[in-house]
mmCIF file with all atom_site columns, C-alpha atoms in Angstrom:
data_model
loop_
_atom_site.group_PDB
_atom_site.id
_atom_site.type_symbol
_atom_site.label_atom_id
_atom_site.label_alt_id
_atom_site.label_comp_id
_atom_site.label_asym_id
_atom_site.label_entity_id
_atom_site.label_seq_id
_atom_site.pdbx_PDB_ins_code
_atom_site.Cartn_x
_atom_site.Cartn_y
_atom_site.Cartn_z
_atom_site.occupancy
_atom_site.B_iso_or_equiv
_atom_site.pdbx_formal_charge
_atom_site.auth_seq_id
_atom_site.auth_comp_id
_atom_site.auth_asym_id
_atom_site.auth_atom_id
_atom_site.pdbx_PDB_model_num
ATOM 1   C CA . MET A 1 1   ? 119.678 248.384 133.253 1.00 51.00 ? 10  MET A CA 1
ATOM 2   C CA . ALA A 1 2   ? 117.067 250.421 131.454 1.00 60.00 ? 11  ALA A CA 1
ATOM 3   C CA . ASN A 1 3   ? 113.465 250.458 132.633 1.00 67.00 ? 12  ASN A CA 1
ATOM 4   C CA . THR A 1 4   ? 111.068 247.799 131.325 1.00 71.00 ? 13  THR A CA 1
ATOM 5   C CA . GLY A 1 5   ? 109.488 250.147 128.760 1.00 71.00 ? 14  GLY A CA 1
ATOM 6   C CA . GLU A 1 6   ? 112.892 250.938 127.231 1.00 72.00 ? 15  GLU A CA 1
ATOM 7   C CA . ILE A 1 7   ? 113.806 247.243 127.235 1.00 69.00 ? 16  ILE A CA 1
ATOM 8   C CA . GLN A 1 8   ? 110.546 246.344 125.438 1.00 69.00 ? 17  GLN A CA 1
ATOM 9   C CA . GLU A 1 9   ? 111.316 248.974 122.771 1.00 73.00 ? 18  GLU A CA 1
ATOM 10  C CA . GLU A 1 10  ? 114.825 247.545 122.289 1.00 68.00 ? 19  GLU A CA 1
ATOM 11  C CA . ILE A 1 11  ? 113.429 244.009 121.984 1.00 70.00 ? 20  ILE A CA 1
ATOM 12  C CA . GLU A 1 12  ? 110.930 245.132 119.346 1.00 66.00 ? 21  GLU A CA 1
ATOM 13  C CA . ARG A 1 13  ? 113.737 246.880 117.408 1.00 69.00 ? 22  ARG A CA 1
ATOM 14  C CA . GLY A 1 14  ? 115.877 243.713 117.663 1.00 65.00 ? 23  GLY A CA 1
ATOM 15  C CA . VAL A 1 15  ? 118.491 245.368 119.849 1.00 62.00 ? 24  VAL A CA 1
ATOM 16  C CA . SER A 1 16  ? 119.847 243.905 123.071 1.00 60.00 ? 25  SER A CA 1
ATOM 17  C CA . PRO A 1 17  ? 119.205 245.995 126.211 1.00 58.00 ? 26  PRO A CA 1
ATOM 18  C CA . SER A 1 18  ? 122.213 248.036 127.265 1.00 60.00 ? 27  SER A CA 1
ATOM 19  C CA . PRO A 1 19  ? 124.129 246.461 130.160 1.00 59.00 ? 28  PRO A CA 1
ATOM 20  C CA . SER A 1 20  ? 124.152 248.172 133.530 1.00 59.00 ? 29  SER A CA 1
ATOM 21  C CA . PRO A 1 21  ? 127.246 250.301 134.143 1.00 60.00 ? 30  PRO A CA 1
ATOM 22  C CA . GLY A 1 22  ? 129.951 248.411 136.010 1.00 59.00 ? 31  GLY A CA 1
ATOM 23  C CA . ARG A 1 23  ? 128.235 245.022 135.679 1.00 57.00 ? 32  ARG A CA 1
ATOM 24  C CA . THR A 1 24  ? 130.656 242.278 136.685 1.00 58.00 ? 33  THR A CA 1
ATOM 25  C CA . ALA A 1 25  ? 130.623 238.867 138.349 1.00 59.00 ? 34  ALA A CA 1
ATOM 26  C CA . MET A 1 26  ? 127.859 237.452 136.204 1.00 67.00 ? 35  MET A CA 1
ATOM 27  C CA . PRO A 1 27  ? 126.888 233.768 136.353 1.00 75.00 ? 36  PRO A CA 1
ATOM 28  C CA . LEU A 1 28  ? 129.331 231.363 134.713 1.00 76.00 ? 37  LEU A CA 1
ATOM 29  C CA . SER A 1 29  ? 126.871 228.708 133.572 1.00 80.00 ? 38  SER A CA 1
ATOM 30  C CA . LEU A 1 30  ? 123.674 226.887 134.468 1.00 85.00 ? 39  LEU A CA 1
ATOM 31  C CA . ASN A 1 31  ? 124.369 224.625 137.451 1.00 91.00 ? 40  ASN A CA 1
ATOM 32  C CA . HIS A 1 32  ? 121.057 222.883 138.081 1.00 94.00 ? 41  HIS A CA 1
ATOM 33  C CA . VAL A 1 33  ? 117.300 223.080 137.929 1.00 95.00 ? 42  VAL A CA 1
ATOM 34  C CA . SER A 1 34  ? 115.166 222.123 140.899 1.00 96.00 ? 43  SER A CA 1
ATOM 35  C CA . PHE A 1 35  ? 111.757 220.449 140.813 1.00 95.00 ? 44  PHE A CA 1
ATOM 36  C CA . VAL A 1 36  ? 109.343 219.714 143.652 1.00 94.00 ? 45  VAL A CA 1
ATOM 37  C CA . CYS A 1 37  ? 107.888 216.257 143.027 1.00 93.00 ? 46  CYS A CA 1
ATOM 38  C CA . LYS A 1 38  ? 105.292 213.979 144.580 1.00 91.00 ? 47  LYS A CA 1
ATOM 39  C CA . SER A 1 39  ? 107.578 210.917 144.435 1.00 93.00 ? 48  SER A CA 1
ATOM 40  C CA . VAL A 1 40  ? 111.354 211.290 144.329 1.00 95.00 ? 49  VAL A CA 1
ATOM 41  C CA . PRO A 1 41  ? 111.900 207.620 143.337 1.00 96.00 ? 50  PRO A CA 1
ATOM 42  C CA . GLU A 1 42  ? 109.383 207.898 140.459 1.00 96.00 ? 51  GLU A CA 1
ATOM 43  C CA . SER A 1 43  ? 111.029 211.098 139.188 1.00 96.00 ? 52  SER A CA 1
ATOM 44  C CA . VAL A 1 44  ? 114.542 209.624 139.525 1.00 97.00 ? 53  VAL A CA 1
ATOM 45  C CA . LYS A 1 45  ? 113.414 206.634 137.440 1.00 97.00 ? 54  LYS A CA 1
ATOM 46  C CA . PHE A 1 46  ? 111.952 208.945 134.769 1.00 96.00 ? 55  PHE A CA 1
ATOM 47  C CA . TYR A 1 47  ? 115.034 211.180 134.448 1.00 97.00 ? 56  TYR A CA 1
ATOM 48  C CA . ASP A 1 48  ? 117.317 208.118 134.456 1.00 96.00 ? 57  ASP A CA 1
ATOM 49  C CA . ASP A 1 49  ? 115.328 205.883 132.066 1.00 95.00 ? 58  ASP A CA 1
ATOM 50  C CA . VAL A 1 50  ? 114.050 208.540 129.664 1.00 94.00 ? 59  VAL A CA 1
ATOM 51  C CA . LEU A 1 51  ? 116.794 211.185 129.638 1.00 94.00 ? 60  LEU A CA 1
ATOM 52  C CA . GLY A 1 52  ? 119.908 209.338 130.856 1.00 94.00 ? 61  GLY A CA 1
ATOM 53  C CA . PHE A 1 53  ? 120.558 211.346 134.025 1.00 96.00 ? 62  PHE A CA 1
ATOM 54  C CA . VAL A 1 54  ? 122.682 209.673 136.701 1.00 97.00 ? 63  VAL A CA 1
ATOM 55  C CA . LEU A 1 55  ? 121.864 209.680 140.413 1.00 97.00 ? 64  LEU A CA 1
ATOM 56  C CA . ILE A 1 56  ? 124.701 211.402 142.319 1.00 97.00 ? 65  ILE A CA 1
ATOM 57  C CA . LYS A 1 57  ? 125.561 211.919 145.983 1.00 96.00 ? 66  LYS A CA 1
ATOM 58  C CA . ARG A 1 58  ? 123.534 214.611 147.709 1.00 96.00 ? 67  ARG A CA 1
ATOM 59  C CA . PRO A 1 59  ? 124.793 216.406 150.831 1.00 94.00 ? 68  PRO A CA 1
ATOM 60  C CA . SER A 1 60  ? 123.599 214.540 153.924 1.00 93.00 ? 69  SER A CA 1
ATOM 61  C CA . SER A 1 61  ? 123.006 217.759 155.871 1.00 95.00 ? 70  SER A CA 1
ATOM 62  C CA . PHE A 1 62  ? 119.677 218.424 154.116 1.00 92.00 ? 71  PHE A CA 1
ATOM 63  C CA . LYS A 1 63  ? 116.714 217.918 156.446 1.00 90.00 ? 72  LYS A CA 1
ATOM 64  C CA . PHE A 1 64  ? 114.243 217.040 153.684 1.00 90.00 ? 73  PHE A CA 1
ATOM 65  C CA . GLU A 1 65  ? 113.831 214.205 151.190 1.00 93.00 ? 74  GLU A CA 1
ATOM 66  C CA . GLY A 1 66  ? 115.271 214.601 147.736 1.00 96.00 ? 75  GLY A CA 1
ATOM 67  C CA . ALA A 1 67  ? 117.754 213.376 145.142 1.00 97.00 ? 76  ALA A CA 1
ATOM 68  C CA . TRP A 1 68  ? 120.350 214.874 142.829 1.00 97.00 ? 77  TRP A CA 1
ATOM 69  C CA . LEU A 1 69  ? 120.943 213.762 139.266 1.00 97.00 ? 78  LEU A CA 1
ATOM 70  C CA . PHE A 1 70  ? 123.578 214.893 136.796 1.00 97.00 ? 79  PHE A CA 1
ATOM 71  C CA . ASN A 1 71  ? 124.510 214.550 133.129 1.00 94.00 ? 80  ASN A CA 1
ATOM 72  C CA . TYR A 1 72  ? 125.192 216.691 130.062 1.00 90.00 ? 81  TYR A CA 1
ATOM 73  C CA . GLY A 1 73  ? 126.823 219.376 132.219 1.00 91.00 ? 82  GLY A CA 1
ATOM 74  C CA . VAL A 1 74  ? 123.692 220.162 134.249 1.00 93.00 ? 83  VAL A CA 1
ATOM 75  C CA . GLY A 1 75  ? 122.142 218.902 137.463 1.00 97.00 ? 84  GLY A CA 1
ATOM 76  C CA . ILE A 1 76  ? 118.537 218.178 138.343 1.00 97.00 ? 85  ILE A CA 1
ATOM 77  C CA . HIS A 1 77  ? 117.614 218.495 142.012 1.00 97.00 ? 86  HIS A CA 1
ATOM 78  C CA . LEU A 1 78  ? 114.429 216.693 142.991 1.00 97.00 ? 87  LEU A CA 1
ATOM 79  C CA . LEU A 1 79  ? 112.698 217.759 146.204 1.00 96.00 ? 88  LEU A CA 1
ATOM 80  C CA . GLU A 1 80  ? 109.972 215.642 147.818 1.00 93.00 ? 89  GLU A CA 1
ATOM 81  C CA . SER A 1 81  ? 106.745 217.597 148.175 1.00 90.00 ? 90  SER A CA 1
ATOM 82  C CA . SER A 1 82  ? 105.506 217.944 151.736 1.00 85.00 ? 91  SER A CA 1
ATOM 83  C CA . ASP A 1 83  ? 101.979 217.913 150.302 1.00 81.00 ? 92  ASP A CA 1
ATOM 84  C CA . LYS A 1 84  ? 101.213 214.314 149.311 1.00 67.00 ? 93  LYS A CA 1
ATOM 85  C CA . ALA A 1 85  ? 98.203  215.324 147.213 1.00 59.00 ? 94  ALA A CA 1
ATOM 86  C CA . PRO A 1 86  ? 98.773  214.297 143.595 1.00 56.00 ? 95  PRO A CA 1
ATOM 87  C CA . THR A 1 87  ? 100.076 217.049 141.374 1.00 60.00 ? 96  THR A CA 1
ATOM 88  C CA . LYS A 1 88  ? 97.699  218.156 138.675 1.00 59.00 ? 97  LYS A CA 1
ATOM 89  C CA . LYS A 1 89  ? 98.947  216.844 135.361 1.00 59.00 ? 98  LYS A CA 1
ATOM 90  C CA . LYS A 1 90  ? 98.549  219.318 132.545 1.00 65.00 ? 99  LYS A CA 1
ATOM 91  C CA . SER A 1 91  ? 95.870  218.130 130.181 1.00 70.00 ? 100 SER A CA 1
ATOM 92  C CA . LYS A 1 92  ? 97.511  219.492 127.048 1.00 90.00 ? 101 LYS A CA 1
ATOM 93  C CA . ILE A 1 93  ? 101.171 219.772 126.095 1.00 93.00 ? 102 ILE A CA 1
ATOM 94  C CA . ASN A 1 94  ? 101.794 223.402 125.196 1.00 90.00 ? 103 ASN A CA 1
ATOM 95  C CA . PRO A 1 95  ? 105.236 224.241 123.713 1.00 91.00 ? 104 PRO A CA 1
ATOM 96  C CA . LYS A 1 96  ? 104.750 227.862 124.832 1.00 90.00 ? 105 LYS A CA 1
ATOM 97  C CA . ASP A 1 97  ? 104.548 226.809 128.494 1.00 89.00 ? 106 ASP A CA 1
ATOM 98  C CA . ASN A 1 98  ? 107.500 226.956 130.923 1.00 91.00 ? 107 ASN A CA 1
ATOM 99  C CA . HIS A 1 99  ? 109.925 224.130 130.195 1.00 94.00 ? 108 HIS A CA 1
ATOM 100 C CA . ILE A 1 100 ? 113.500 222.927 130.369 1.00 94.00 ? 109 ILE A CA 1
ATOM 101 C CA . SER A 1 101 ? 115.157 221.999 127.079 1.00 94.00 ? 110 SER A CA 1
ATOM 102 C CA . PHE A 1 102 ? 117.884 219.486 126.258 1.00 94.00 ? 111 PHE A CA 1
ATOM 103 C CA . GLN A 1 103 ? 119.440 219.106 122.856 1.00 91.00 ? 112 GLN A CA 1
ATOM 104 C CA . CYS A 1 104 ? 120.224 215.805 121.217 1.00 91.00 ? 113 CYS A CA 1
ATOM 105 C CA . SER A 1 105 ? 121.572 214.566 117.923 1.00 87.00 ? 114 SER A CA 1
ATOM 106 C CA . ASP A 1 106 ? 119.078 211.736 117.269 1.00 91.00 ? 115 ASP A CA 1
ATOM 107 C CA . MET A 1 107 ? 115.455 212.863 117.562 1.00 93.00 ? 116 MET A CA 1
ATOM 108 C CA . ASN A 1 108 ? 114.173 209.511 116.226 1.00 94.00 ? 117 ASN A CA 1
ATOM 109 C CA . LEU A 1 109 ? 115.877 207.655 119.074 1.00 94.00 ? 118 LEU A CA 1
ATOM 110 C CA . VAL A 1 110 ? 114.184 209.930 121.612 1.00 94.00 ? 119 VAL A CA 1
ATOM 111 C CA . MET A 1 111 ? 110.784 209.478 119.927 1.00 96.00 ? 120 MET A CA 1
ATOM 112 C CA . ARG A 1 112 ? 111.193 205.677 120.003 1.00 96.00 ? 121 ARG A CA 1
ATOM 113 C CA . LYS A 1 113 ? 112.096 205.791 123.696 1.00 95.00 ? 122 LYS A CA 1
ATOM 114 C CA . LEU A 1 114 ? 109.084 207.975 124.529 1.00 96.00 ? 123 LEU A CA 1
ATOM 115 C CA . GLU A 1 115 ? 106.802 205.659 122.541 1.00 97.00 ? 124 GLU A CA 1
ATOM 116 C CA . GLU A 1 116 ? 108.238 202.557 124.278 1.00 96.00 ? 125 GLU A CA 1
ATOM 117 C CA . LYS A 1 117 ? 107.419 204.151 127.633 1.00 95.00 ? 126 LYS A CA 1
ATOM 118 C CA . ASN A 1 118 ? 103.973 205.339 126.468 1.00 96.00 ? 127 ASN A CA 1
ATOM 119 C CA . ILE A 1 119 ? 104.880 208.966 127.110 1.00 96.00 ? 128 ILE A CA 1
ATOM 120 C CA . GLU A 1 120 ? 102.703 211.378 125.164 1.00 95.00 ? 129 GLU A CA 1
ATOM 121 C CA . TYR A 1 121 ? 104.591 214.061 123.231 1.00 97.00 ? 130 TYR A CA 1
ATOM 122 C CA . VAL A 1 122 ? 104.034 216.722 120.611 1.00 97.00 ? 131 VAL A CA 1
ATOM 123 C CA . THR A 1 123 ? 106.438 217.814 117.902 1.00 96.00 ? 132 THR A CA 1
ATOM 124 C CA . ALA A 1 124 ? 107.214 221.208 116.459 1.00 95.00 ? 133 ALA A CA 1
ATOM 125 C CA . VAL A 1 125 ? 109.564 222.508 113.786 1.00 94.00 ? 134 VAL A CA 1
ATOM 126 C CA . VAL A 1 126 ? 111.371 225.856 113.733 1.00 92.00 ? 135 VAL A CA 1
ATOM 127 C CA . GLU A 1 127 ? 112.662 227.080 110.370 1.00 92.00 ? 136 GLU A CA 1
ATOM 128 C CA . GLU A 1 128 ? 114.957 230.071 110.083 1.00 88.00 ? 137 GLU A CA 1
ATOM 129 C CA . GLY A 1 129 ? 117.163 231.029 107.149 1.00 88.00 ? 138 GLY A CA 1
ATOM 130 C CA . GLY A 1 130 ? 117.203 227.529 105.663 1.00 91.00 ? 139 GLY A CA 1
ATOM 131 C CA . ILE A 1 131 ? 117.938 225.917 109.045 1.00 92.00 ? 140 ILE A CA 1
ATOM 132 C CA . THR A 1 132 ? 115.461 223.459 110.536 1.00 92.00 ? 141 THR A CA 1
ATOM 133 C CA . VAL A 1 133 ? 115.223 222.671 114.257 1.00 93.00 ? 142 VAL A CA 1
ATOM 134 C CA . ASP A 1 134 ? 113.075 219.734 115.395 1.00 94.00 ? 143 ASP A CA 1
ATOM 135 C CA . GLN A 1 135 ? 111.467 219.829 118.837 1.00 96.00 ? 144 GLN A CA 1
ATOM 136 C CA . LEU A 1 136 ? 109.695 217.274 121.069 1.00 96.00 ? 145 LEU A CA 1
ATOM 137 C CA . PHE A 1 137 ? 107.689 218.353 124.117 1.00 97.00 ? 146 PHE A CA 1
ATOM 138 C CA . PHE A 1 138 ? 106.424 216.072 126.902 1.00 96.00 ? 147 PHE A CA 1
ATOM 139 C CA . HIS A 1 139 ? 105.708 216.079 130.636 1.00 95.00 ? 148 HIS A CA 1
ATOM 140 C CA . ASP A 1 140 ? 107.674 214.455 133.436 1.00 95.00 ? 149 ASP A CA 1
ATOM 141 C CA . PRO A 1 141 ? 105.731 212.507 136.126 1.00 93.00 ? 150 PRO A CA 1
ATOM 142 C CA . ASP A 1 142 ? 104.885 215.756 137.949 1.00 92.00 ? 151 ASP A CA 1
ATOM 143 C CA . GLY A 1 143 ? 103.664 217.638 134.895 1.00 92.00 ? 152 GLY A CA 1
ATOM 144 C CA . TYR A 1 144 ? 106.830 219.689 134.300 1.00 93.00 ? 153 TYR A CA 1
ATOM 145 C CA . MET A 1 145 ? 107.406 220.288 130.587 1.00 94.00 ? 154 MET A CA 1
ATOM 146 C CA . VAL A 1 146 ? 110.551 218.904 128.955 1.00 96.00 ? 155 VAL A CA 1
ATOM 147 C CA . GLU A 1 147 ? 111.753 219.760 125.452 1.00 96.00 ? 156 GLU A CA 1
ATOM 148 C CA . ILE A 1 148 ? 114.229 217.781 123.386 1.00 96.00 ? 157 ILE A CA 1
ATOM 149 C CA . CYS A 1 149 ? 115.591 219.529 120.295 1.00 94.00 ? 158 CYS A CA 1
ATOM 150 C CA . ASN A 1 150 ? 118.441 219.639 117.820 1.00 92.00 ? 159 ASN A CA 1
ATOM 151 C CA . CYS A 1 151 ? 118.983 223.335 118.587 1.00 89.00 ? 160 CYS A CA 1
ATOM 152 C CA . GLN A 1 152 ? 122.698 223.077 117.826 1.00 87.00 ? 161 GLN A CA 1
ATOM 153 C CA . ASN A 1 153 ? 121.674 223.692 114.199 1.00 81.00 ? 162 ASN A CA 1
ATOM 154 C CA . LEU A 1 154 ? 120.499 227.229 115.027 1.00 86.00 ? 163 LEU A CA 1
ATOM 155 C CA . PRO A 1 155 ? 123.206 229.942 115.096 1.00 84.00 ? 164 PRO A CA 1
ATOM 156 C CA . VAL A 1 156 ? 123.512 232.356 118.016 1.00 80.00 ? 165 VAL A CA 1
ATOM 157 C CA . LEU A 1 157 ? 123.305 235.908 116.674 1.00 78.00 ? 166 LEU A CA 1
ATOM 158 C CA . PRO A 1 158 ? 123.877 238.537 119.400 1.00 78.00 ? 167 PRO A CA 1
ATOM 159 C CA . LEU A 1 159 ? 121.706 241.650 119.090 1.00 77.00 ? 168 LEU A CA 1
ATOM 160 C CA . SER A 1 160 ? 124.327 243.897 120.684 1.00 73.00 ? 169 SER A CA 1
ATOM 161 C CA . PRO A 1 161 ? 128.113 244.155 120.473 1.00 71.00 ? 170 PRO A CA 1
ATOM 162 C CA . CYS A 1 162 ? 129.438 240.886 121.905 1.00 62.00 ? 171 CYS A CA 1
ATOM 163 C CA . PRO A 1 163 ? 127.532 240.545 125.184 1.00 59.00 ? 172 PRO A CA 1
ATOM 164 C CA . LEU A 1 164 ? 128.430 236.846 125.427 1.00 62.00 ? 173 LEU A CA 1
ATOM 165 C CA . ARG A 1 165 ? 131.185 235.715 127.757 1.00 64.00 ? 174 ARG A CA 1
ATOM 166 C CA . SER A 1 166 ? 133.164 232.508 127.791 1.00 59.00 ? 175 SER A CA 1
ATOM 167 C CA . PRO A 1 167 ? 132.500 230.626 131.043 1.00 58.00 ? 176 PRO A CA 1
ATOM 168 C CA . GLU A 1 168 ? 136.097 229.396 131.169 1.00 56.00 ? 177 GLU A CA 1
ATOM 169 C CA . THR A 1 169 ? 137.860 232.713 130.669 1.00 48.00 ? 178 THR A CA 1
ATOM 170 C CA . SER A 1 170 ? 135.139 235.321 131.211 1.00 43.00 ? 179 SER A CA 1
ATOM 171 C CA . ARG A 1 171 ? 136.430 237.081 128.077 1.00 40.00 ? 180 ARG A CA 1
ATOM 172 C CA . ASN A 1 172 ? 134.389 238.153 125.108 1.00 42.00 ? 181 ASN A CA 1
ATOM 173 C CA . LEU A 1 173 ? 133.925 235.436 122.531 1.00 45.00 ? 182 LEU A CA 1
ATOM 174 C CA . ALA A 1 174 ? 135.273 236.169 119.077 1.00 42.00 ? 183 ALA A CA 1
ATOM 175 C CA . SER A 1 175 ? 133.704 233.184 117.398 1.00 44.00 ? 184 SER A CA 1
ATOM 176 C CA . SER A 1 176 ? 132.874 229.961 119.111 1.00 45.00 ? 185 SER A CA 1
ATOM 177 C CA . ARG A 1 177 ? 130.465 227.064 119.263 1.00 48.00 ? 186 ARG A CA 1
ATOM 178 C CA . SER A 1 178 ? 127.669 227.299 121.798 1.00 48.00 ? 187 SER A CA 1
ATOM 179 C CA . GLN A 1 179 ? 125.148 224.693 122.820 1.00 51.00 ? 188 GLN A CA 1
ATOM 180 C CA . TYR A 1 180 ? 122.768 226.338 120.351 1.00 49.00 ? 189 TYR A CA 1
ATOM 181 C CA . GLY A 1 181 ? 125.133 226.313 117.401 1.00 55.00 ? 190 GLY A CA 1
ATOM 182 C CA . LYS A 1 182 ? 127.795 228.442 115.796 1.00 52.00 ? 191 LYS A CA 1
ATOM 183 C CA . LEU A 1 183 ? 128.143 231.901 117.308 1.00 50.00 ? 192 LEU A CA 1
ATOM 184 C CA . LEU A 1 184 ? 128.444 234.326 114.433 1.00 50.00 ? 193 LEU A CA 1
ATOM 185 C CA . SER A 1 185 ? 129.884 237.828 114.061 1.00 45.00 ? 194 SER A CA 1
ATOM 186 C CA . CYS A 1 186 ? 130.769 238.625 117.632 1.00 47.00 ? 195 CYS A CA 1
ATOM 187 C CA . CYS A 1 187 ? 133.386 241.292 118.410 1.00 46.00 ? 196 CYS A CA 1
#
């Protein structure tokens, strides 16, 4: 991989950084995200009630409290904080802050659910080439930012010659549908 200065120049020119020579065995897909939380039961309830995640069996060999949830092809691992002091809730929802994003097809349904549960959220709109993407941002019980969007409307446009790999076959994609939308002009 090039040094960070060269990478920054390539980003500014709209070109993907050149891959390292001999790069192989890259990740296949996102498996899970992990969050430290003040109350595992409270966080399980939130991710179940608000986002539809399902509690699944967690290996019994762990020597710490936690829970695993799964849905939509991704897991959420919740780890009980050893520090029982309340986590500091962010005072303002900032879409430019670190967050995890899930896409959905019915933004109004999500907004109604958040309103029913008195969960504060902010909205944003991304417009690109006649395509509109709606976004909702809110915090989980521990202050982690969550985004819900209809990002499937936005096409994936690689900046270099076909760097994307199919997780099933690990071959270059010619043209396929990603979680973001239609992948265009690859290979």
